[in-house]
PDB file of C-alpha atoms in Angstrom:
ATOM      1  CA  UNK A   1      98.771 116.384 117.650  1.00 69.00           C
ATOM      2  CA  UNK A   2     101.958 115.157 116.876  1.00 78.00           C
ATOM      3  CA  UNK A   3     103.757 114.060 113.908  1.00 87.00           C
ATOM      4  CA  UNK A   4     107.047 112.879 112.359  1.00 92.00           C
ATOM      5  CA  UNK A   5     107.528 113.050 108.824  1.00 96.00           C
ATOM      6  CA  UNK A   6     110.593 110.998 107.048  1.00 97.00           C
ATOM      7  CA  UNK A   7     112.109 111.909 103.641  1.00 93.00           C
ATOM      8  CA  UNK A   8     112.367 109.523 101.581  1.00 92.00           C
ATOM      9  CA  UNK A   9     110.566 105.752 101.437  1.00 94.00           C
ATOM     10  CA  UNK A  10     113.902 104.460 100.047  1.00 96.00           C
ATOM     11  CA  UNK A  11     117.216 105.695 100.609  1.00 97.00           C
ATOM     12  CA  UNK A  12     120.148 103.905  98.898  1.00 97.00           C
ATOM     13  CA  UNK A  13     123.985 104.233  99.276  1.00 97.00           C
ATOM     14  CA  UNK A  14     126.719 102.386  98.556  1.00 97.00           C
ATOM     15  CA  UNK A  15     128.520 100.494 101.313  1.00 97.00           C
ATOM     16  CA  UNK A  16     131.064 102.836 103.116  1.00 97.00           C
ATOM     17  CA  UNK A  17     129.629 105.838 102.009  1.00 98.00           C
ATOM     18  CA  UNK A  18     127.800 108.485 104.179  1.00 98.00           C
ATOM     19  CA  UNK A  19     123.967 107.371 105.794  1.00 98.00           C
ATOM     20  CA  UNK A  20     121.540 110.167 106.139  1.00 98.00           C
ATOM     21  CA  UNK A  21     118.095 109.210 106.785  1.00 98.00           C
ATOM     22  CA  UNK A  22     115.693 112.419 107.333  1.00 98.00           C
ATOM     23  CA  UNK A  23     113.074 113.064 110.141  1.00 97.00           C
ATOM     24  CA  UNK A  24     111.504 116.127 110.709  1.00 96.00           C
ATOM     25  CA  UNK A  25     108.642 116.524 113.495  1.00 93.00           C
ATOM     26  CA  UNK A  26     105.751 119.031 113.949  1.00 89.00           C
ATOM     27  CA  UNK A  27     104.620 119.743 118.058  1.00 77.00           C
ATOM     28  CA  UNK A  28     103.894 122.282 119.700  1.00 71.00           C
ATOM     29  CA  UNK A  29     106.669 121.575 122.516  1.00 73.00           C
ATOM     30  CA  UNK A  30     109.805 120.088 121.961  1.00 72.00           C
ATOM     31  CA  UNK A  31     108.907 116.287 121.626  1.00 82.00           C
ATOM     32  CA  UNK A  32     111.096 113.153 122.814  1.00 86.00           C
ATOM     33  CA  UNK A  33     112.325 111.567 119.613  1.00 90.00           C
ATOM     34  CA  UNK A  34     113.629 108.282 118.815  1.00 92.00           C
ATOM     35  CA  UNK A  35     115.028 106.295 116.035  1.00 96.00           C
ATOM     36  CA  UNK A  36     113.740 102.616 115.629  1.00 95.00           C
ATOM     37  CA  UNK A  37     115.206  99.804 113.060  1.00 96.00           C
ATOM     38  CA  UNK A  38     113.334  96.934 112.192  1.00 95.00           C
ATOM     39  CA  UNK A  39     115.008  94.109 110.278  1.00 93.00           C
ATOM     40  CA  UNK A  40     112.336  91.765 108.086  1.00 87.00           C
ATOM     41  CA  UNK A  41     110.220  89.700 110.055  1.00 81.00           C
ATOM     42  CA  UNK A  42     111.732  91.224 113.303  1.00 86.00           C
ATOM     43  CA  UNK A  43     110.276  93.762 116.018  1.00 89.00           C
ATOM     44  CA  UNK A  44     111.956  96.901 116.351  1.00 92.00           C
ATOM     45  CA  UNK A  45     114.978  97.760 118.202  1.00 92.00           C
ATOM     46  CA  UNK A  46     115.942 101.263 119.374  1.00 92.00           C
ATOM     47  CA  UNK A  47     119.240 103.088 118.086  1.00 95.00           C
ATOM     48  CA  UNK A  48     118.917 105.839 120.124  1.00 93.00           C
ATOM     49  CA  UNK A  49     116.632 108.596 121.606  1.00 90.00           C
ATOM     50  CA  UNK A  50     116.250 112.365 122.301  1.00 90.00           C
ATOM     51  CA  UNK A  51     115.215 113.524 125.759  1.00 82.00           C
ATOM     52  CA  UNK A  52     116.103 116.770 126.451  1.00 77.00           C
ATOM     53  CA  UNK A  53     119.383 116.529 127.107  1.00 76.00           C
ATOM     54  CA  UNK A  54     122.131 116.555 124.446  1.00 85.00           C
ATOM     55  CA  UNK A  55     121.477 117.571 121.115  1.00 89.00           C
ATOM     56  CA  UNK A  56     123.992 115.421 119.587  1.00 95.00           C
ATOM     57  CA  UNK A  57     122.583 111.812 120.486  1.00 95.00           C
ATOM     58  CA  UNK A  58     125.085 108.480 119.894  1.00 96.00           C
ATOM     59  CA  UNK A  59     123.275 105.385 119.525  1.00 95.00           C
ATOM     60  CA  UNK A  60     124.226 101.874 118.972  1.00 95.00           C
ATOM     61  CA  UNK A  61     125.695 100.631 115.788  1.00 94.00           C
ATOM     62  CA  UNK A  62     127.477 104.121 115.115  1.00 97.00           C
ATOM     63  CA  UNK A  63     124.517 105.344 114.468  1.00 98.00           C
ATOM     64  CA  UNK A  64     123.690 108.963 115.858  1.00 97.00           C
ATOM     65  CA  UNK A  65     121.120 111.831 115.729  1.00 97.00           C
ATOM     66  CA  UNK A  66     121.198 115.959 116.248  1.00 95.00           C
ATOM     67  CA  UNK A  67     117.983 117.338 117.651  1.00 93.00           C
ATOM     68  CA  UNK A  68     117.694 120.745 116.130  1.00 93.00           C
ATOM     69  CA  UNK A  69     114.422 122.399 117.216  1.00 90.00           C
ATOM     70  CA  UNK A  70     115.329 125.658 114.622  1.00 90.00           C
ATOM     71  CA  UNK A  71     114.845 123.066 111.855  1.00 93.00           C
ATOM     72  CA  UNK A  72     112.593 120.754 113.572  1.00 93.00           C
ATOM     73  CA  UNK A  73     114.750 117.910 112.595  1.00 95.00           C
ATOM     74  CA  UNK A  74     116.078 114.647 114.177  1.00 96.00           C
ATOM     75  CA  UNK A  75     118.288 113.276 111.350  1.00 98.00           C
ATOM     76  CA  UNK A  76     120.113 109.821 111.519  1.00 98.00           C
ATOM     77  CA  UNK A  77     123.577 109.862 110.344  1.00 98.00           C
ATOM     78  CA  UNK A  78     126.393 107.323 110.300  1.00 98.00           C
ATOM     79  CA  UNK A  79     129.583 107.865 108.773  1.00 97.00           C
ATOM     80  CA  UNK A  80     130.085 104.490 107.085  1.00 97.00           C
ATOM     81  CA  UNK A  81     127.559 102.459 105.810  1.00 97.00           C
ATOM     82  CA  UNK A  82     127.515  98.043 106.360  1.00 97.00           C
ATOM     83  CA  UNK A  83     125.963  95.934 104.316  1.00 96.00           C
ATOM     84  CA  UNK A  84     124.191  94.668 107.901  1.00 96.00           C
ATOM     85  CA  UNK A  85     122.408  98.312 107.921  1.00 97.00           C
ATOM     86  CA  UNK A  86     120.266  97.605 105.195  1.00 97.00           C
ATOM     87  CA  UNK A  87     116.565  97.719 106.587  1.00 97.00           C
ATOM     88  CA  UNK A  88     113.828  99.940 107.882  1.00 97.00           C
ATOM     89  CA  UNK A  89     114.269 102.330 109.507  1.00 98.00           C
ATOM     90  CA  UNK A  90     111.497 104.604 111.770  1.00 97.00           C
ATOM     91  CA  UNK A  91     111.693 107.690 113.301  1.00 96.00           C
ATOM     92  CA  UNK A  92     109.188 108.475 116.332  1.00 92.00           C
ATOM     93  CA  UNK A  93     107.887 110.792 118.381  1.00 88.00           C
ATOM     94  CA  UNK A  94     106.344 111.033 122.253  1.00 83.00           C
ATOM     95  CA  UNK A  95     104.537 113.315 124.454  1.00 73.00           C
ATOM     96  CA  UNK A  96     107.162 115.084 127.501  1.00 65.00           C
ATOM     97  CA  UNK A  97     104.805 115.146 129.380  1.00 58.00           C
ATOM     98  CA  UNK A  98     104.438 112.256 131.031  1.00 52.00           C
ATOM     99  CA  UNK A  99     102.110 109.159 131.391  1.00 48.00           C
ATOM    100  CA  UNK A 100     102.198 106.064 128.696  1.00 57.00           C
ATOM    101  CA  UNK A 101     100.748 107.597 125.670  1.00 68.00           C
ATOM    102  CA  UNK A 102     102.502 105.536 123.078  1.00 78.00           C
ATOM    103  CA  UNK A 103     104.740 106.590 120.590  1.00 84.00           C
ATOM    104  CA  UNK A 104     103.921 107.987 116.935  1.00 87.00           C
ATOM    105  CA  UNK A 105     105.872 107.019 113.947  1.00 92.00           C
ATOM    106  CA  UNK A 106     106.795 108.059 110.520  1.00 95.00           C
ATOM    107  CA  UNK A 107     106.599 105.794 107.452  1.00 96.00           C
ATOM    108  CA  UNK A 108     109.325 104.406 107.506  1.00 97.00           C
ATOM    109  CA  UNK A 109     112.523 104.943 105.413  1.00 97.00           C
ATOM    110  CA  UNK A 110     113.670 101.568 104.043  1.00 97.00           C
ATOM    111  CA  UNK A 111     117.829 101.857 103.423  1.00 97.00           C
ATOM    112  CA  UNK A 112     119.336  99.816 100.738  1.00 97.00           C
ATOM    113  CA  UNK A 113     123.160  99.378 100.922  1.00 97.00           C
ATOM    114  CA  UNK A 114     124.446  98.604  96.943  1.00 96.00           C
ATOM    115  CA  UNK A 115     127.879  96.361  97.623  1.00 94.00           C
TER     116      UNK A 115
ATOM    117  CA  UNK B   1     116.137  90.021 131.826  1.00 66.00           C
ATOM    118  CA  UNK B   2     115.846  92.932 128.932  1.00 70.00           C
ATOM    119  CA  UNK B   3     113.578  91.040 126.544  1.00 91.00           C
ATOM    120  CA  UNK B   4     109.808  91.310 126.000  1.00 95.00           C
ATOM    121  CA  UNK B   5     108.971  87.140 124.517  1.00 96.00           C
ATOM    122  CA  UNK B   6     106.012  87.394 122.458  1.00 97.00           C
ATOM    123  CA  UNK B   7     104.747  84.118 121.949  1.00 97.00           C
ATOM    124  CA  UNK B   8     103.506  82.381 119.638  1.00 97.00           C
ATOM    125  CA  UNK B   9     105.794  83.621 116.523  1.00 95.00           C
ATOM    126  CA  UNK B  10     103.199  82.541 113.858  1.00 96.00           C
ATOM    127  CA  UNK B  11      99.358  82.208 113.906  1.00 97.00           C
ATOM    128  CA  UNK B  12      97.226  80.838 111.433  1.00 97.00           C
ATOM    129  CA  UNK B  13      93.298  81.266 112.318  1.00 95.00           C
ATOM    130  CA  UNK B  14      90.279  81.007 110.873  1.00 93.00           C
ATOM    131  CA  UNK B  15      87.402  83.716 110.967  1.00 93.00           C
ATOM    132  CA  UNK B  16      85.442  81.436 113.565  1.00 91.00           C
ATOM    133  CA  UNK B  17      88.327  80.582 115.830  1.00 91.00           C
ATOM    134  CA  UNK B  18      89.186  82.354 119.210  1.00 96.00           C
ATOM    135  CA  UNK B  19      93.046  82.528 119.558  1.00 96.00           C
ATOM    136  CA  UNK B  20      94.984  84.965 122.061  1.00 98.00           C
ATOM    137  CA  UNK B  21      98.271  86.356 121.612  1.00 98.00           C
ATOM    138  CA  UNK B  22     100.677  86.459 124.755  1.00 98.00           C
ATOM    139  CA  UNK B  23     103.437  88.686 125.950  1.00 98.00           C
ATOM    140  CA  UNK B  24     105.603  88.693 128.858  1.00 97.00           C
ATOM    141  CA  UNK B  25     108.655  91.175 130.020  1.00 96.00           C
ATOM    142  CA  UNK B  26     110.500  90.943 133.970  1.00 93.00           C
ATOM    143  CA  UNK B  27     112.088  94.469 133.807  1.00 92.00           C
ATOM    144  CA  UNK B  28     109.769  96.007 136.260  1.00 91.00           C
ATOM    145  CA  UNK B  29     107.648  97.618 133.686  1.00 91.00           C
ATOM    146  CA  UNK B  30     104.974  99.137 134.438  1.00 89.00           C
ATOM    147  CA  UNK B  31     103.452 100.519 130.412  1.00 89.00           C
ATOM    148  CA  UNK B  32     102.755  98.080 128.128  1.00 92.00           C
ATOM    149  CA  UNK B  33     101.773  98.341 124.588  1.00 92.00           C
ATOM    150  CA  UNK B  34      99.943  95.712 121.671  1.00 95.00           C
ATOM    151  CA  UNK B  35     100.480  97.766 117.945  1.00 94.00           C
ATOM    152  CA  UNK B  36      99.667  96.532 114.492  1.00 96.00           C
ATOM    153  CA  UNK B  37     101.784  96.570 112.009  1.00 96.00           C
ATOM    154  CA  UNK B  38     101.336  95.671 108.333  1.00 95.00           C
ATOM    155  CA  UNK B  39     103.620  95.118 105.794  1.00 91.00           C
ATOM    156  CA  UNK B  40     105.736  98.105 104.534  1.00 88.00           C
ATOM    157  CA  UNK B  41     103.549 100.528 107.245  1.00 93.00           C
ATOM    158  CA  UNK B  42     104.038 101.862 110.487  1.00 94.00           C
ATOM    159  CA  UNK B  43     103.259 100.448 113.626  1.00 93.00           C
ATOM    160  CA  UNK B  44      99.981 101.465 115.075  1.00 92.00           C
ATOM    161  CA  UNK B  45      99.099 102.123 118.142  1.00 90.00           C
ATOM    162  CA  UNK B  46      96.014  99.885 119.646  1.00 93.00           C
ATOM    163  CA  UNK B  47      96.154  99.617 123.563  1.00 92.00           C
ATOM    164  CA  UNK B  48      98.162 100.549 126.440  1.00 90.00           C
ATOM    165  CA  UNK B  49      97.828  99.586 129.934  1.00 91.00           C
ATOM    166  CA  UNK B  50      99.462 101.760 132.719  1.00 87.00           C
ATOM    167  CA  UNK B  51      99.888  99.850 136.453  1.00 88.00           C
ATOM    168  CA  UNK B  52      97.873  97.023 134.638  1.00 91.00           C
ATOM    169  CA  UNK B  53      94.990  99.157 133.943  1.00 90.00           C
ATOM    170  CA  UNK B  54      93.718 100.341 130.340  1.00 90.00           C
ATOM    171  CA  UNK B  55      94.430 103.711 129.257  1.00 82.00           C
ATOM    172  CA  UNK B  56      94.405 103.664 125.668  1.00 77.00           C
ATOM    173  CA  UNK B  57      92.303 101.433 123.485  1.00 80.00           C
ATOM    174  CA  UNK B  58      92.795 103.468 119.934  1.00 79.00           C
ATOM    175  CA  UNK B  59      88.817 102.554 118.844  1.00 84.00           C
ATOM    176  CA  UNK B  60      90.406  98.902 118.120  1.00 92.00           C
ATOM    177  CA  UNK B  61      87.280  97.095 117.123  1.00 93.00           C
ATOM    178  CA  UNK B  62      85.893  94.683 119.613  1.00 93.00           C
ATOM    179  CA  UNK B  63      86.897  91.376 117.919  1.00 95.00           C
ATOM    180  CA  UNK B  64      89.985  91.930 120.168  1.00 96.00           C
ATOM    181  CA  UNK B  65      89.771  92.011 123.503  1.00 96.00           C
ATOM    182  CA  UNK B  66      93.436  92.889 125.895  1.00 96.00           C
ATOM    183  CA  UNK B  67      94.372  91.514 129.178  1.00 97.00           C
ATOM    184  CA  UNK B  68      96.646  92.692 131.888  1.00 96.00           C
ATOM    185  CA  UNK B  69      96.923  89.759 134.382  1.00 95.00           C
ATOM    186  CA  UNK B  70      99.652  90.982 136.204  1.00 93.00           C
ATOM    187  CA  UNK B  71     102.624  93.236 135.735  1.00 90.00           C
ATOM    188  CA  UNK B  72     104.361  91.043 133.859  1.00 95.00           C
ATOM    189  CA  UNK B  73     102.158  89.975 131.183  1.00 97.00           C
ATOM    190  CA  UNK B  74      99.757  91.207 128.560  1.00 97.00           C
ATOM    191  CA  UNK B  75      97.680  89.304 126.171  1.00 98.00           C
ATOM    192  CA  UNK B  76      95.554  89.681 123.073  1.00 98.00           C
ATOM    193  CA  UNK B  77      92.100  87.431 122.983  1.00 98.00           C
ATOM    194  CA  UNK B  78      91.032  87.339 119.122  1.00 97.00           C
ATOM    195  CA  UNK B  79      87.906  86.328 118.072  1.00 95.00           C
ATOM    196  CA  UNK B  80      85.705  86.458 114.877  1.00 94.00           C
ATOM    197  CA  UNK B  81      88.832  88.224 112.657  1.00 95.00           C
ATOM    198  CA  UNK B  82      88.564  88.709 109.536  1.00 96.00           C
ATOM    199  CA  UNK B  83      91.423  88.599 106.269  1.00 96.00           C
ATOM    200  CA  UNK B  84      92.507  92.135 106.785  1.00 96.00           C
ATOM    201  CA  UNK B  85      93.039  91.776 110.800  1.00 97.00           C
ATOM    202  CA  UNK B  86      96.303  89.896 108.860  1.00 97.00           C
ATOM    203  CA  UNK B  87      99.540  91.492 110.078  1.00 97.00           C
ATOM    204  CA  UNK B  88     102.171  91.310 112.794  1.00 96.00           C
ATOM    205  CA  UNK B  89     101.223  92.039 116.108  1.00 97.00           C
ATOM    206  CA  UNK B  90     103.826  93.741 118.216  1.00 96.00           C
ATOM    207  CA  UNK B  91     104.104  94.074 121.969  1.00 96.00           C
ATOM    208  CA  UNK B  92     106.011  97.036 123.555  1.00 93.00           C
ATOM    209  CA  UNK B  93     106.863  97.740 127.191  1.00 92.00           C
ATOM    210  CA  UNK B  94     108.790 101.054 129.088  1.00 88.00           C
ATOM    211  CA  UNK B  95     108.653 102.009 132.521  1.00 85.00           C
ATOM    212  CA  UNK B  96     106.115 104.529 133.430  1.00 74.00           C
ATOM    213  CA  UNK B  97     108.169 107.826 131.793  1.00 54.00           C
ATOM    214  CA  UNK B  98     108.563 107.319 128.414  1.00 56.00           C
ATOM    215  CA  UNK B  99     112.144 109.175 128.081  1.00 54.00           C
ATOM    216  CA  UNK B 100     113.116 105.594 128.787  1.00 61.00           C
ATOM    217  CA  UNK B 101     112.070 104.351 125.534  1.00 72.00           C
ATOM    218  CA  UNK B 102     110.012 101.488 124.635  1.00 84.00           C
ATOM    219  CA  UNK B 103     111.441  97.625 123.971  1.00 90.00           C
ATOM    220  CA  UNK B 104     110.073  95.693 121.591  1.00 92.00           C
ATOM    221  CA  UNK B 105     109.335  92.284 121.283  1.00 94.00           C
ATOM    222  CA  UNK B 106     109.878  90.107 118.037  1.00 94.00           C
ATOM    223  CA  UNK B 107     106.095  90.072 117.075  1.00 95.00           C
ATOM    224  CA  UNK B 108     103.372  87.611 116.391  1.00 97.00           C
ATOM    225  CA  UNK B 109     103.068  87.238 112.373  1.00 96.00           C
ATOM    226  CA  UNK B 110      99.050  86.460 112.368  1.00 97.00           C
ATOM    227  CA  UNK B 111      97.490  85.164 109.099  1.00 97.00           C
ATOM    228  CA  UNK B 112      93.384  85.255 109.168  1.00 96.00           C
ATOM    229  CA  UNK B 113      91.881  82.298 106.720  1.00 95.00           C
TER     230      UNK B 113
END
C-alpha cells in the first residue's frame, strides 16, 4: 500500500524567507506525486505534480518540487515566502498504473508566514 | 470550463432528513471522486466512479448512497446521518489516467443536528 508521510504539522517562516515543506513516500514502484493547497473553507487546488518525467517539477505560485527516488522524497520549496502562502498544505500520492484509484494523502503541513 | 461546482456550499440537516449533495464538471471527465474531509485531517477517499460506473466505494456506510447520472454529474443522497457524518464533502474529477491530476471543487460544508 501506499503512503506519504509529511514532516512537520506546522511549519512557520517569516515572510521572504526560504519555504520547505517535507514529503517523503513509501511504494514499492515509483509513485505519481502531487502537491495540493487548501486555503480555509476552500477545496484544494493543485501546485504541481510528478509523473515520471522531470525530476525538478515547477508549479504555480513559484512553488516547485524534486522527485528523488534515492531519498524517497518529494519536497516543496519556494524561494520567497508571501504572506498569501499561509495555509495547508498536502502532499499525495497515486498508483502508475493506471485506472481511477484515488489519490492518498499525508496529514497535512499547515504553513504559517510571521510578517 | 475547468471548474468542478459543488453545490450547495452549506448544509444543515437533521438525523431524520434525506438531503443529496450535487456535483457537476464539463471537461470531458471521465473519474470522479466524493472524499470526506474533517477539520485539520486529510481528505478521505469514499467513492469513485469510472465511465459512470462504481469502482470504489471505501466501506462508506450505507446512510450514503452515490449517483452517476451522466458524465457530467455526480451526487451524494444522505439519509439517516448522524453528528459525526459532520464535515466537508469534497468532489474531485480527472480524466481516466491519473498523471493528469485531479480538480477539486470548493466543497459542501455539511453540519448534522
Amino acid at each position: 500500500a501506499q503512503s506519504v508521510t509529511q514532516l512537520g504539522s506546522h511549519v512557520s517562516v517569516s515572510e521572504g524567507a526560504l519555504v520547505l515543506l517535507r514529503c517523503n513516500y513509501s511504494s514499492s514502484v515509483p509513485p505519481y506525486l502531487f502537491w495540493y493547497v487548501q486555503y480555509p473553507n476552500q477545496g484544494l487546488q493543485l501546485l504541481l505534480k510528478y509523473t515520471s518525467a522531470a525530476t525538478l517539477v515547477k508549479g504555480i505560485n513559484g512553488f516547485e518540487a524534486e522527485f528523488k527516488k534515492s531519498e524517497t522524497s518529494f519536497h516543496l520549496t519556494k524561494p520567497s515566502a508571501h504572506m498569501s502562502d499561509a495555509a495547508e498544505y498536502f502532499c499525495a500520492v497515486s498508483d502508475p498504473g493506471g485506472g481511477a484509484d484515488g489519490l492518498t494523502f499525508g496529514k497535512g503541513t499547515h504553513l504559517i508566514i510571521q510578517p | 470550463d475547468t471548474e468542478v461546482t459543488q453545490t450547495p456550499k452549506h448544509l444543515v440537516m437533521g438525523m431524520t432528513n434525506k438531503k443529496s449533495l450535487k456535483c457537476e464538471q464539463h471537461m470531458g471527465h471521465r473519474a470522479m471522486y466524493w472524499y470526506k474531509q474533517k477539520a485539520k485531517k486529510p481528505p478521505e477517499l469514499m467513492f469513485v466512479y469510472s465511465y459512470e460506473k462504481l469502482s470504489i466505494n471505501e466501506s462508506v456506510p450505507s446512510r450514503f448512497s452515490p449517483e452517476c447520472p451522466n458524465s457530467s454529474l455526480l451526487n451524494l443522497h444522505l439519509h439517516a446521518l448522524q453528528p459525526e457524518d459532520s464535515a466537508l464533502y469534497l468532489c474531485a474529477s480527472s480524466r481516466d489516467s491519473l498523471s493528469y491530476g485531479y480538480t477539486f471543487g470548493s466543497g459542501t460544508r455539511l453540519t448534522v443536528v
